[in-house]
Coordinates of C-alpha atoms and ligand atoms in Angstrom, one line a residue:
M1 CA 94.2 50.4 161.2
K2 CA 95.8 47.0 161.7
L3 CA 92.8 45.0 161.4
L4 CA 91.9 46.9 158.5
R5 CA 94.4 45.9 156.3
P6 CA 94.0 42.5 155.8
V7 CA 90.9 43.3 154.4
L8 CA 92.2 46.5 152.1
W9 CA 95.1 44.0 150.8
A10 CA 92.3 41.4 149.8
L11 CA 90.4 44.2 148.3
T12 CA 93.2 45.0 146.4
T13 CA 94.3 41.9 145.2
A14 CA 90.8 41.1 144.3
F15 CA 91.3 44.5 141.8
V16 CA 94.8 43.5 140.7
A17 CA 93.1 40.0 139.5
N18 CA 90.4 41.8 137.9
A19 CA 92.8 44.1 135.8
H20 CA 94.5 41.1 134.0
S21 CA 91.6 40.1 132.6
L22 CA 89.7 43.5 132.4
P23 CA 91.4 46.8 131.1
S24 CA 89.2 48.7 133.3
P25 CA 88.2 49.8 135.8
Q26 CA 91.2 51.2 136.7
H27 CA 92.9 50.0 139.7
T28 CA 92.4 53.8 141.9
C29 CA 93.7 54.9 145.1
V30 CA 92.1 57.9 146.4
I31 CA 94.4 59.5 149.1
P32 CA 92.3 60.9 152.6
A33 CA 93.8 63.7 154.3
L34 CA 93.6 63.9 157.8
K35 CA 93.0 67.3 158.0
D36 CA 94.2 67.5 161.8
G37 CA 97.6 68.3 161.6
R38 CA 99.0 65.1 161.6
D39 CA 101.0 63.6 159.0
D40 CA 99.4 62.4 155.7
A41 CA 102.7 61.0 154.2
P42 CA 101.6 57.6 155.8
A43 CA 98.6 57.5 153.5
I44 CA 100.3 58.8 150.1
R45 CA 103.0 55.7 150.8
E46 CA 100.0 53.6 150.8
A47 CA 98.3 54.8 148.0
F48 CA 101.5 54.8 145.8
S49 CA 102.0 51.0 147.4
K50 CA 98.7 49.9 146.5
C51 CA 98.0 51.6 143.2
G52 CA 101.4 52.6 141.6
N53 CA 101.4 49.6 139.2
N54 CA 99.4 49.7 136.5
G55 CA 96.8 52.3 138.9
K56 CA 95.9 56.0 139.8
V57 CA 96.7 57.7 142.2
V58 CA 94.3 61.0 143.1
F59 CA 95.2 63.8 145.6
Q60 CA 91.7 65.3 146.0
K61 CA 90.6 68.7 144.7
D62 CA 90.4 71.6 147.4
T63 CA 92.5 69.2 149.9
T64 CA 95.6 69.9 151.3
Y65 CA 98.1 67.1 152.5
S66 CA 100.0 67.7 155.4
V67 CA 103.6 66.3 154.4
Q68 CA 106.1 65.6 157.6
T69 CA 108.2 62.9 156.7
A70 CA 110.3 62.4 153.6
L71 CA 108.3 60.7 150.9
Q72 CA 110.3 57.8 148.4
L73 CA 107.7 56.9 146.0
H74 CA 109.8 53.9 144.4
N75 CA 109.0 50.9 142.1
L76 CA 106.3 52.5 140.4
K77 CA 104.8 51.1 137.0
N78 CA 102.4 52.7 134.9
V79 CA 100.7 55.1 137.2
Q80 CA 98.7 58.1 136.4
V81 CA 99.0 60.5 139.7
D82 CA 96.3 63.4 139.6
L83 CA 97.3 66.1 141.7
F84 CA 94.5 67.9 141.9
G85 CA 95.5 69.5 145.4
T86 CA 98.1 70.8 147.7
L87 CA 101.2 68.8 149.1
E88 CA 102.5 71.2 152.2
Y89 CA 105.8 70.4 153.7
S90 CA 106.4 70.4 157.4
T91 CA 108.9 73.4 158.7
D92 CA 110.3 71.2 161.2
V93 CA 114.0 71.7 159.6
R94 CA 116.0 69.7 162.5
Y95 CA 113.6 66.3 161.0
W96 CA 114.5 67.5 157.0
I97 CA 118.1 67.8 157.5
L98 CA 118.4 64.4 158.6
H99 CA 116.3 62.8 157.1
G100 CA 115.6 63.8 153.5
S101 CA 116.9 61.5 150.5
Y102 CA 120.7 61.9 149.9
Y103 CA 122.2 62.4 146.7
Y104 CA 126.1 62.7 146.4
F105 CA 126.2 65.4 144.2
Q106 CA 126.4 68.5 146.1
N107 CA 125.1 66.5 148.7
I108 CA 121.3 67.6 148.0
S109 CA 118.8 66.3 150.2
I110 CA 115.2 65.0 148.7
A111 CA 111.8 65.4 150.3
M112 CA 109.8 63.4 147.5
E113 CA 111.0 61.6 144.8
F114 CA 109.3 59.2 142.4
S115 CA 111.0 56.5 140.8
G116 CA 110.0 54.2 138.5
E117 CA 108.9 53.7 134.6
D118 CA 105.6 55.1 132.6
I119 CA 104.7 58.0 135.3
T120 CA 102.4 60.5 134.3
I121 CA 101.9 63.3 136.8
D122 CA 99.2 65.6 136.1
G123 CA 98.1 68.9 138.2
H124 CA 95.5 69.7 135.9
G125 CA 95.9 73.3 136.4
S126 CA 95.1 73.3 140.3
G127 CA 98.0 70.5 141.8
T128 CA 100.4 72.4 144.2
I129 CA 103.5 71.4 146.1
D130 CA 104.2 73.7 148.7
G131 CA 108.0 74.0 150.2
Q132 CA 107.0 76.7 153.1
G133 CA 110.5 77.5 152.1
Q134 CA 110.6 80.7 153.9
V135 CA 112.6 79.0 157.2
W136 CA 115.1 77.6 154.8
Y137 CA 115.6 81.0 153.4
D138 CA 116.2 82.5 156.6
L139 CA 117.9 79.6 157.7
A140 CA 120.3 79.5 155.3
L141 CA 121.4 83.1 154.9
G142 CA 125.1 83.5 154.7
V143 CA 125.1 79.8 155.2
G144 CA 125.3 78.8 151.6
G145 CA 126.3 74.9 151.9
L146 CA 123.3 74.9 154.4
Y147 CA 123.2 71.0 154.4
G148 CA 119.5 69.3 154.2
R149 CA 117.8 72.0 152.7
P150 CA 115.1 70.1 151.6
I151 CA 114.0 69.1 147.2
P152 CA 110.0 69.4 146.9
F153 CA 110.0 67.1 143.4
C154 CA 112.2 64.8 142.1
L155 CA 112.1 62.4 140.0
R156 CA 115.1 60.0 140.2
N157 CA 115.6 57.0 138.3
V158 CA 112.8 57.5 136.2
K159 CA 112.1 56.2 133.1
N160 CA 109.3 57.9 130.6
A161 CA 107.8 60.1 132.4
V162 CA 105.2 63.5 132.1
A163 CA 105.1 66.2 134.6
K164 CA 102.4 68.7 133.8
N165 CA 100.2 71.6 134.9
F166 CA 101.1 71.9 138.6
Q167 CA 103.1 74.6 140.6
I168 CA 105.6 74.6 142.7
V169 CA 105.7 77.3 145.7
Q170 CA 108.3 78.2 148.0
S171 CA 110.6 75.7 147.5
G172 CA 113.0 75.0 150.0
K173 CA 115.9 74.6 147.6
W174 CA 116.2 73.4 144.0
N175 CA 112.5 73.0 142.6
F176 CA 112.3 70.6 140.3
V177 CA 115.3 68.0 139.7
M178 CA 115.5 65.4 137.4
L179 CA 118.4 62.8 138.4
E180 CA 119.5 59.9 136.7
S181 CA 115.9 59.9 134.7
Q182 CA 115.5 59.4 131.0
N183 CA 112.7 60.4 128.4
I184 CA 110.6 62.8 130.1
L185 CA 108.3 65.7 129.3
V186 CA 107.9 69.0 131.4
D187 CA 105.1 70.8 130.3
N188 CA 103.0 74.0 131.8
I189 CA 104.7 74.1 135.2
T190 CA 104.9 76.9 137.3
L191 CA 107.5 77.5 140.2
S192 CA 107.5 80.3 142.5
S193 CA 109.2 81.1 145.4
T194 CA 109.9 84.5 147.3
S195 CA 111.2 85.5 150.6
D196 CA 109.4 88.2 152.9
D197 CA 112.8 89.4 153.8
F198 CA 114.3 89.9 149.7
Q199 CA 114.5 93.8 150.3
A200 CA 116.8 93.5 153.2
N201 CA 118.9 90.2 152.0
P202 CA 118.3 89.6 148.3
G203 CA 120.7 86.9 148.7
N204 CA 118.6 84.6 150.5
L205 CA 117.0 82.8 147.9
G206 CA 120.3 81.8 147.0
N207 CA 119.9 78.0 145.5
T208 CA 116.3 78.3 144.7
D209 CA 117.0 76.7 141.3
G210 CA 114.1 76.4 138.8
F211 CA 114.6 73.2 137.0
D212 CA 117.7 71.0 137.3
T213 CA 119.0 68.2 135.3
I214 CA 121.8 65.8 136.6
N215 CA 122.9 62.6 135.1
S216 CA 119.7 63.0 132.6
N217 CA 118.9 62.4 129.1
N218 CA 116.1 63.0 126.6
I219 CA 114.5 65.4 128.3
T220 CA 112.3 68.5 127.1
I221 CA 110.8 71.6 129.4
Q222 CA 108.3 73.3 127.8
N223 CA 105.6 76.4 128.1
S224 CA 106.4 77.3 131.6
W225 CA 107.0 79.6 134.1
A226 CA 109.2 80.7 136.8
N227 CA 110.1 83.4 139.4
V228 CA 113.1 81.7 141.5
G229 CA 115.9 83.2 143.4
D230 CA 118.8 81.2 141.2
D231 CA 119.5 79.4 138.2
C232 CA 115.9 79.1 136.1
V233 CA 117.1 76.0 134.3
S234 CA 120.4 74.2 135.1
F235 CA 121.8 71.8 133.2
K236 CA 124.2 70.2 135.8
P237 CA 126.9 67.4 135.0
G238 CA 125.4 64.4 132.6
S239 CA 123.0 66.5 131.0
T240 CA 122.1 65.1 127.4
N241 CA 119.7 65.6 124.8
I242 CA 117.6 68.2 126.6
H243 CA 115.1 70.4 125.4
V244 CA 114.0 73.8 126.8
K245 CA 111.3 75.8 125.0
N246 CA 108.8 78.7 125.4
L247 CA 110.1 79.7 129.1
T248 CA 109.4 83.0 131.3
C249 CA 111.7 83.3 134.0
Y250 CA 111.3 86.0 136.7
N251 CA 114.2 87.3 139.2
S252 CA 116.2 84.0 137.9
A253 CA 120.1 83.7 137.6
G254 CA 119.3 82.6 134.3
I255 CA 120.0 79.3 131.9
A256 CA 123.3 77.5 133.2
I257 CA 125.0 75.1 132.0
G258 CA 127.0 74.1 135.1
S259 CA 128.8 74.4 137.5
L260 CA 131.0 71.8 136.2
G261 CA 134.1 70.2 137.0
Q262 CA 133.8 70.5 140.5
Y263 CA 134.8 67.1 141.9
E264 CA 138.3 66.4 141.3
G265 CA 139.0 64.1 138.5
V266 CA 135.7 63.7 137.5
R267 CA 134.2 64.0 134.0
D268 CA 131.4 66.0 133.4
V269 CA 130.0 65.7 130.3
V270 CA 127.0 68.0 129.2
E271 CA 125.7 67.7 125.3
N272 CA 123.1 68.4 122.6
I273 CA 121.1 71.2 124.5
T274 CA 118.8 73.4 123.3
A275 CA 117.1 76.3 125.0
E276 CA 115.0 78.8 123.1
D277 CA 112.2 81.2 122.9
V278 CA 113.1 82.2 126.6
S279 CA 112.3 85.5 128.1
L280 CA 114.2 86.5 131.3
Y281 CA 113.0 89.4 133.5
G282 CA 115.4 91.1 136.0
S283 CA 117.8 88.3 135.5
R284 CA 121.1 88.0 136.9
N285 CA 122.8 86.3 133.7
G286 CA 121.2 85.4 130.6
A287 CA 122.5 81.9 129.0
Y288 CA 126.2 80.8 130.3
I289 CA 128.5 77.9 131.5
K290 CA 130.1 78.0 134.1
T291 CA 133.1 75.8 135.2
Y292 CA 134.6 75.3 138.7
V293 CA 138.8 76.3 139.1
G294 CA 140.8 73.6 137.8
K295 CA 142.8 72.6 141.4
R296 CA 140.3 71.5 144.0
T297 CA 140.3 74.3 146.8
Y298 CA 138.5 72.8 149.7
W299 CA 135.5 70.1 149.2
P300 CA 132.1 70.3 147.8
P301 CA 129.5 71.3 147.9
Q302 CA 130.8 75.0 148.7
G303 CA 134.4 74.4 147.5
G304 CA 135.8 72.1 144.9
G305 CA 137.5 72.1 141.3
G306 CA 139.7 69.8 139.4
G307 CA 137.1 68.0 137.7
N308 CA 137.4 67.5 133.8
G309 CA 134.6 66.9 130.5
Y310 CA 133.3 69.0 127.9
V311 CA 130.2 70.7 126.8
R312 CA 129.3 70.4 122.9
N313 CA 126.5 70.8 120.6
V314 CA 124.8 73.4 122.3
V315 CA 122.1 76.5 120.9
F316 CA 120.6 79.4 122.8
K317 CA 118.8 80.8 121.0
N318 CA 115.4 83.6 120.9
F319 CA 116.2 85.0 123.6
H320 CA 114.0 88.4 125.3
I321 CA 115.9 89.7 128.3
E322 CA 114.6 92.8 130.0
N323 CA 116.5 94.2 133.2
I324 CA 119.4 92.3 133.4
T325 CA 122.5 93.1 135.6
A326 CA 125.3 90.5 134.5
S327 CA 125.8 89.6 131.3
P328 CA 123.1 88.0 128.5
V329 CA 126.1 85.8 126.7
L330 CA 128.6 84.8 129.1
I331 CA 131.3 82.0 130.2
Q332 CA 132.3 82.4 134.1
Q333 CA 135.1 80.3 134.5
C334 CA 137.1 79.4 137.9
T335 CA 133.3 79.1 139.8
H336 CA 133.8 78.9 143.7
W337 CA 131.7 79.5 146.4
A338 CA 133.8 78.2 149.2
G339 CA 135.0 82.1 150.5
Y340 CA 138.9 82.9 150.8
N341 CA 142.0 82.0 149.9
V342 CA 140.9 80.7 146.3
P343 CA 143.7 80.6 143.9
A344 CA 143.6 83.1 140.9
C345 CA 142.1 81.8 138.2
A346 CA 145.0 82.4 135.9
D347 CA 146.8 79.8 137.7
T348 CA 144.6 77.2 137.7
P349 CA 143.0 76.4 134.4
P350 CA 140.0 74.1 134.4
T351 CA 140.8 70.9 132.3
G352 CA 137.4 71.0 130.2
F353 CA 137.0 72.0 127.0
F354 CA 133.8 73.2 124.3
S355 CA 132.7 72.8 120.9
N356 CA 129.9 73.7 118.6
I357 CA 127.9 76.6 121.2
S358 CA 126.0 79.0 119.8
W359 CA 124.4 82.1 121.1
S360 CA 121.9 83.6 118.5
N361 CA 119.0 86.4 118.4
F362 CA 118.8 87.8 121.7
T363 CA 116.8 91.1 122.4
G364 CA 116.3 93.6 125.3
Y365 CA 118.1 95.7 127.6
M366 CA 119.9 96.0 130.5
N367 CA 119.5 97.3 134.3
E368 CA 120.0 101.1 134.8
K369 CA 122.5 100.5 137.3
V370 CA 125.2 97.7 136.7
G371 CA 126.6 95.8 133.5
T372 CA 126.9 97.2 129.5
K373 CA 128.4 94.0 128.6
A374 CA 125.9 92.0 126.3
I375 CA 128.5 89.1 125.6
S376 CA 131.5 88.6 128.5
W377 CA 133.1 85.6 127.8
T378 CA 136.3 85.3 130.2
C379 CA 138.5 82.6 130.2
S380 CA 141.6 81.5 132.2
P381 CA 144.8 82.0 130.1
L382 CA 145.8 78.5 130.4
A383 CA 142.2 77.0 129.4
T384 CA 141.6 76.1 125.7
C385 CA 138.4 77.9 125.5
E386 CA 136.8 77.8 121.6
G387 CA 134.0 76.4 119.6
F388 CA 131.8 79.4 120.8
S389 CA 130.1 81.3 118.4
F390 CA 127.1 84.0 118.3
K391 CA 124.8 86.0 116.0
D392 CA 122.6 89.1 116.7
I393 CA 123.0 89.8 119.8
D394 CA 121.5 93.0 120.3
V395 CA 120.9 93.7 124.0
K396 CA 120.7 97.1 124.7
S397 CA 121.7 99.3 127.9
S398 CA 119.0 101.0 129.5
T399 CA 119.2 104.0 127.5
G400 CA 119.2 102.8 124.4
A401 CA 123.1 102.3 123.6
N402 CA 124.4 99.0 122.5
G403 CA 126.0 96.5 124.8
T404 CA 129.6 96.0 124.4
Y405 CA 131.2 92.8 123.6
S406 CA 134.3 91.3 125.6
C407 CA 136.3 88.6 124.7
T408 CA 139.3 87.3 127.2
N409 CA 141.2 84.2 126.2
V410 CA 138.9 83.1 123.5
V411 CA 140.3 81.2 120.5
G412 CA 139.3 82.6 117.2
Y413 CA 138.3 85.7 119.3
N414 CA 140.0 89.6 119.8
S415 CA 138.8 91.4 122.9
A416 CA 136.1 92.9 121.1
C417 CA 135.1 89.4 120.2
Q418 CA 135.7 90.3 116.3
K419 CA 136.8 87.4 114.8
T420 CA 140.5 86.5 113.9
N421 CA 140.6 84.1 111.7
Ligands
NAG1 C1 129.2 66.1 151.3 O1 129.7 65.1 150.4 C2 131.2 65.0 150.5 C3 132.3 64.5 149.3 O2 131.9 65.2 148.2 C4 131.3 64.1 151.7 O3 132.7 64.1 151.7 C5 130.8 64.5 152.8 O4 130.8 64.0 154.1 C6 129.0 65.2 152.7 N1 129.0 65.7 153.5 C7 127.2 65.1 154.2 C8 126.8 65.9 155.2 O5 127.3 64.0 154.1
NAG2 C1 98.3 75.5 132.8 O1 98.8 76.3 133.8 C2 98.1 77.0 134.0 C3 98.8 77.9 135.2 O2 98.9 76.9 135.9 C4 96.6 76.7 134.4 O3 96.0 77.6 134.7 C5 96.1 75.6 133.2 O4 94.9 75.1 133.2 C6 97.1 74.4 133.2 N1 96.5 74.1 131.8 C7 96.0 72.6 131.8 C8 95.5 71.9 130.5 O5 96.0 71.9 133.0
NAG3 C1 112.5 60.8 124.4 O1 111.3 61.1 125.0 C2 110.4 61.3 124.8 C3 109.2 61.4 125.7 O2 109.5 63.0 126.2 C4 110.0 60.1 123.7 O3 108.6 60.2 123.8 C5 110.9 59.5 122.8 O4 110.9 58.7 122.6 C6 112.5 59.7 123.5 N1 113.4 59.5 122.3 C7 114.6 58.8 122.5 C8 115.3 58.5 121.6 O5 114.0 57.5 123.2
NAG4 C1 104.0 79.3 126.6 O1 104.0 79.2 127.5 C2 102.8 79.5 128.1 C3 103.0 79.3 129.8 O2 104.0 79.6 130.3 C4 101.3 79.5 127.5 O3 100.7 80.2 128.0 C5 101.6 79.8 126.0 O4 100.8 79.3 125.1 C6 103.1 78.7 125.0 N1 103.0 79.8 123.7 C7 103.1 79.1 122.8 C8 103.8 79.5 121.4 O5 103.4 77.6 123.0
NAG5 C1 124.2 64.4 120.7 O1 123.6 64.2 119.0 C2 124.3 63.5 118.1 C3 123.4 64.3 116.9 O2 122.3 63.8 117.0 C4 124.4 62.5 118.4 O3 125.1 61.8 117.2 C5 124.9 61.7 119.6 O4 125.3 60.5 119.9 C6 124.5 62.7 120.8 N1 125.0 62.3 121.7 C7 124.7 61.9 123.0 C8 125.3 62.0 124.5 O5 123.2 61.6 123.0
NAG6 C1 126.2 71.6 116.4 O1 125.1 71.7 117.7 C2 123.8 71.5 117.1 C3 122.9 71.3 118.1 O2 122.7 70.4 118.7 C4 123.6 70.5 116.3 O3 122.4 70.4 115.5 C5 124.6 70.7 114.8 O4 125.0 69.7 114.3 C6 125.9 70.8 116.0 N1 127.0 70.9 114.5 C7 128.6 70.3 114.5 C8 129.2 70.5 113.3 O5 128.4 69.0 114.9
NAG7 C1 114.0 86.2 117.9 O1 113.8 85.8 118.8 C2 112.1 86.5 119.2 C3 111.7 85.9 120.5 O2 112.8 86.9 121.8 C4 111.1 85.8 118.4 O3 109.8 86.5 118.3 C5 111.9 86.0 116.8 O4 111.3 85.6 115.7 C6 113.3 85.5 116.8 N1 113.5 86.0 115.5 C7 114.1 85.1 114.5 C8 114.3 86.0 113.2 O5 114.1 83.9 114.8
NAG8 C1 115.6 97.0 137.2 O1 115.5 96.1 138.1 C2 115.7 97.3 139.2 C3 116.1 95.5 140.3 O2 117.4 95.5 139.7 C4 114.3 97.9 139.7 O3 114.6 98.8 140.5 C5 113.8 98.7 138.3 O4 112.4 99.2 138.6 C6 113.7 97.9 137.1 N1 113.2 98.3 136.3 C7 112.8 97.9 134.9 C8 112.2 99.2 133.7 O5 111.9 97.0 135.1
NAG9 C1 124.4 99.1 117.0 O1 124.1 97.9 116.7 C2 123.7 97.9 115.7 C3 123.3 95.9 115.1 O2 122.7 95.6 116.3 C4 124.1 98.3 114.3 O3 123.4 98.4 113.2 C5 124.5 99.7 114.8 O4 125.6 100.7 113.8 C6 125.1 99.7 116.3 N1 125.3 101.1 116.7 C7 126.0 102.1 116.8 C8 126.2 103.4 117.1 O5 127.5 101.2 117.3

């Protein structure tokens, strides 16, 4: 390997020199797979360092790459990634807990991150990222804030990217994360995380969000499908100008804004969000906003609160919902996951504000066992909850009765959500 290096390097240099004068042939790296149980990550790193600028990186079809060490694929520029094959993460939880790439928000840990500019990742309908998440679902059972669960796919500090036509299965944590990135198109992505143990422990898919945006701007997520155990899409703090269109979600927690206000004194902004043509099957919530308690109690990732900020210009429209267990149209204040001794919501008003948030054209029906509240807007009496509107919310009970509307402490609405002004 050592001896080969100078030769390869010389070849690469020749290619680059060539590429300067000629637009093609493209500088291409086809990644070999060891197929003997050893780590393929070094070969992946090498391919990206050689062909990650003005080049093409190919994961071969019908080939499984074992990923046993964290991938930080940085400084990419104008690269096409053809992900025909499968990336399979190792299940060495001890390794991943210690070595994922860290990001401060909820102390997340990333197994593979791409950064740079002008990146296209195309799975051509066969590309697969397999997080082998069962070990994480089992380990995290009852340990909500378990540190180090690896995020299998992250665009971090990316400008101008397309990610399309691949699937992520058995994600150890949130599936597809966009972090401090902008101008991203996500198209035709399939996400699927299911647990062997789901019947006995439905809680153990907690934290397997589908798509998450954090401190990111100008993103479209379209024509995609997910079966995940937590939010199907979550617009986390700093999400602006995001469009979700034509998305189907099974067994998820719904389409969420938040959690917001988790970090004391920090201003969270979510602005210009549209989610339309969304189908939710067996979801917990529909389209909802969650904010933390207004006074910090314990610390993130589970505890926290006392942040501020705002949510404005949000459209949730054309939702079809079947068999939902909580409310299709929902505001949840005073979110908290730190367990006991959390102060009553009424005593700790969240300090953020809302404006111009609308829900319209929701159809479908609710789960037979629980919930008939089509709308549930429950705000702290000390908070200023205003700027909400709804139209044509027609999600029925499982028996076909109209769903009920319930509003508490919402400016402009009485308790039955009738307009008061
Ligand atoms: C998690 O983040 C908090 C700050 O929110 C920090 O105090 C703590 O040290 C972090 N934990 C780890 C394991 O990095
Ligand atoms: C879109 O995704 C589906 C399901 O993964 C796949 O069958 C199809 O080939 C993809 N489309 C393209 C253009 O790759
Ligand atoms: C938003 O991102 C898309 C790529 O998805 C790009 O075509 C468009 O120019 C960007 N818009 C702005 C205002 O930068
Ligand atoms: C919606 O997305 C699905 C893939 O999940 C695709 O098959 C379908 O053609 C898309 N519909 C439209 C109207 O684009
Ligand atoms: C939100 O959209 C409005 C209207 O298009 C625009 O003026 C504003 O700058 C956008 N906000 C952000 C944070 O981009
Ligand atoms: C409300 O938000 C929508 C969606 O972002 C936007 O199109 C509209 O201009 C906003 N209305 C006002 C009054 O800001
Ligand atoms: C309402 O949403 C459904 C999808 O759930 C869509 O088919 C229908 O066209 C929408 N109706 C209007 C009036 O936009
Ligand atoms: C609704 O979901 C429950 C599980 O929460 C399931 O047992 C039931 O079969 C589902 N009903 C329909 C009509 O899909
Ligand atoms: C149920 O709601 C529909 C509108 O979605 C309304 O026309 C109808 O009168 C309601 N039925 C009852 C019994 O309230």
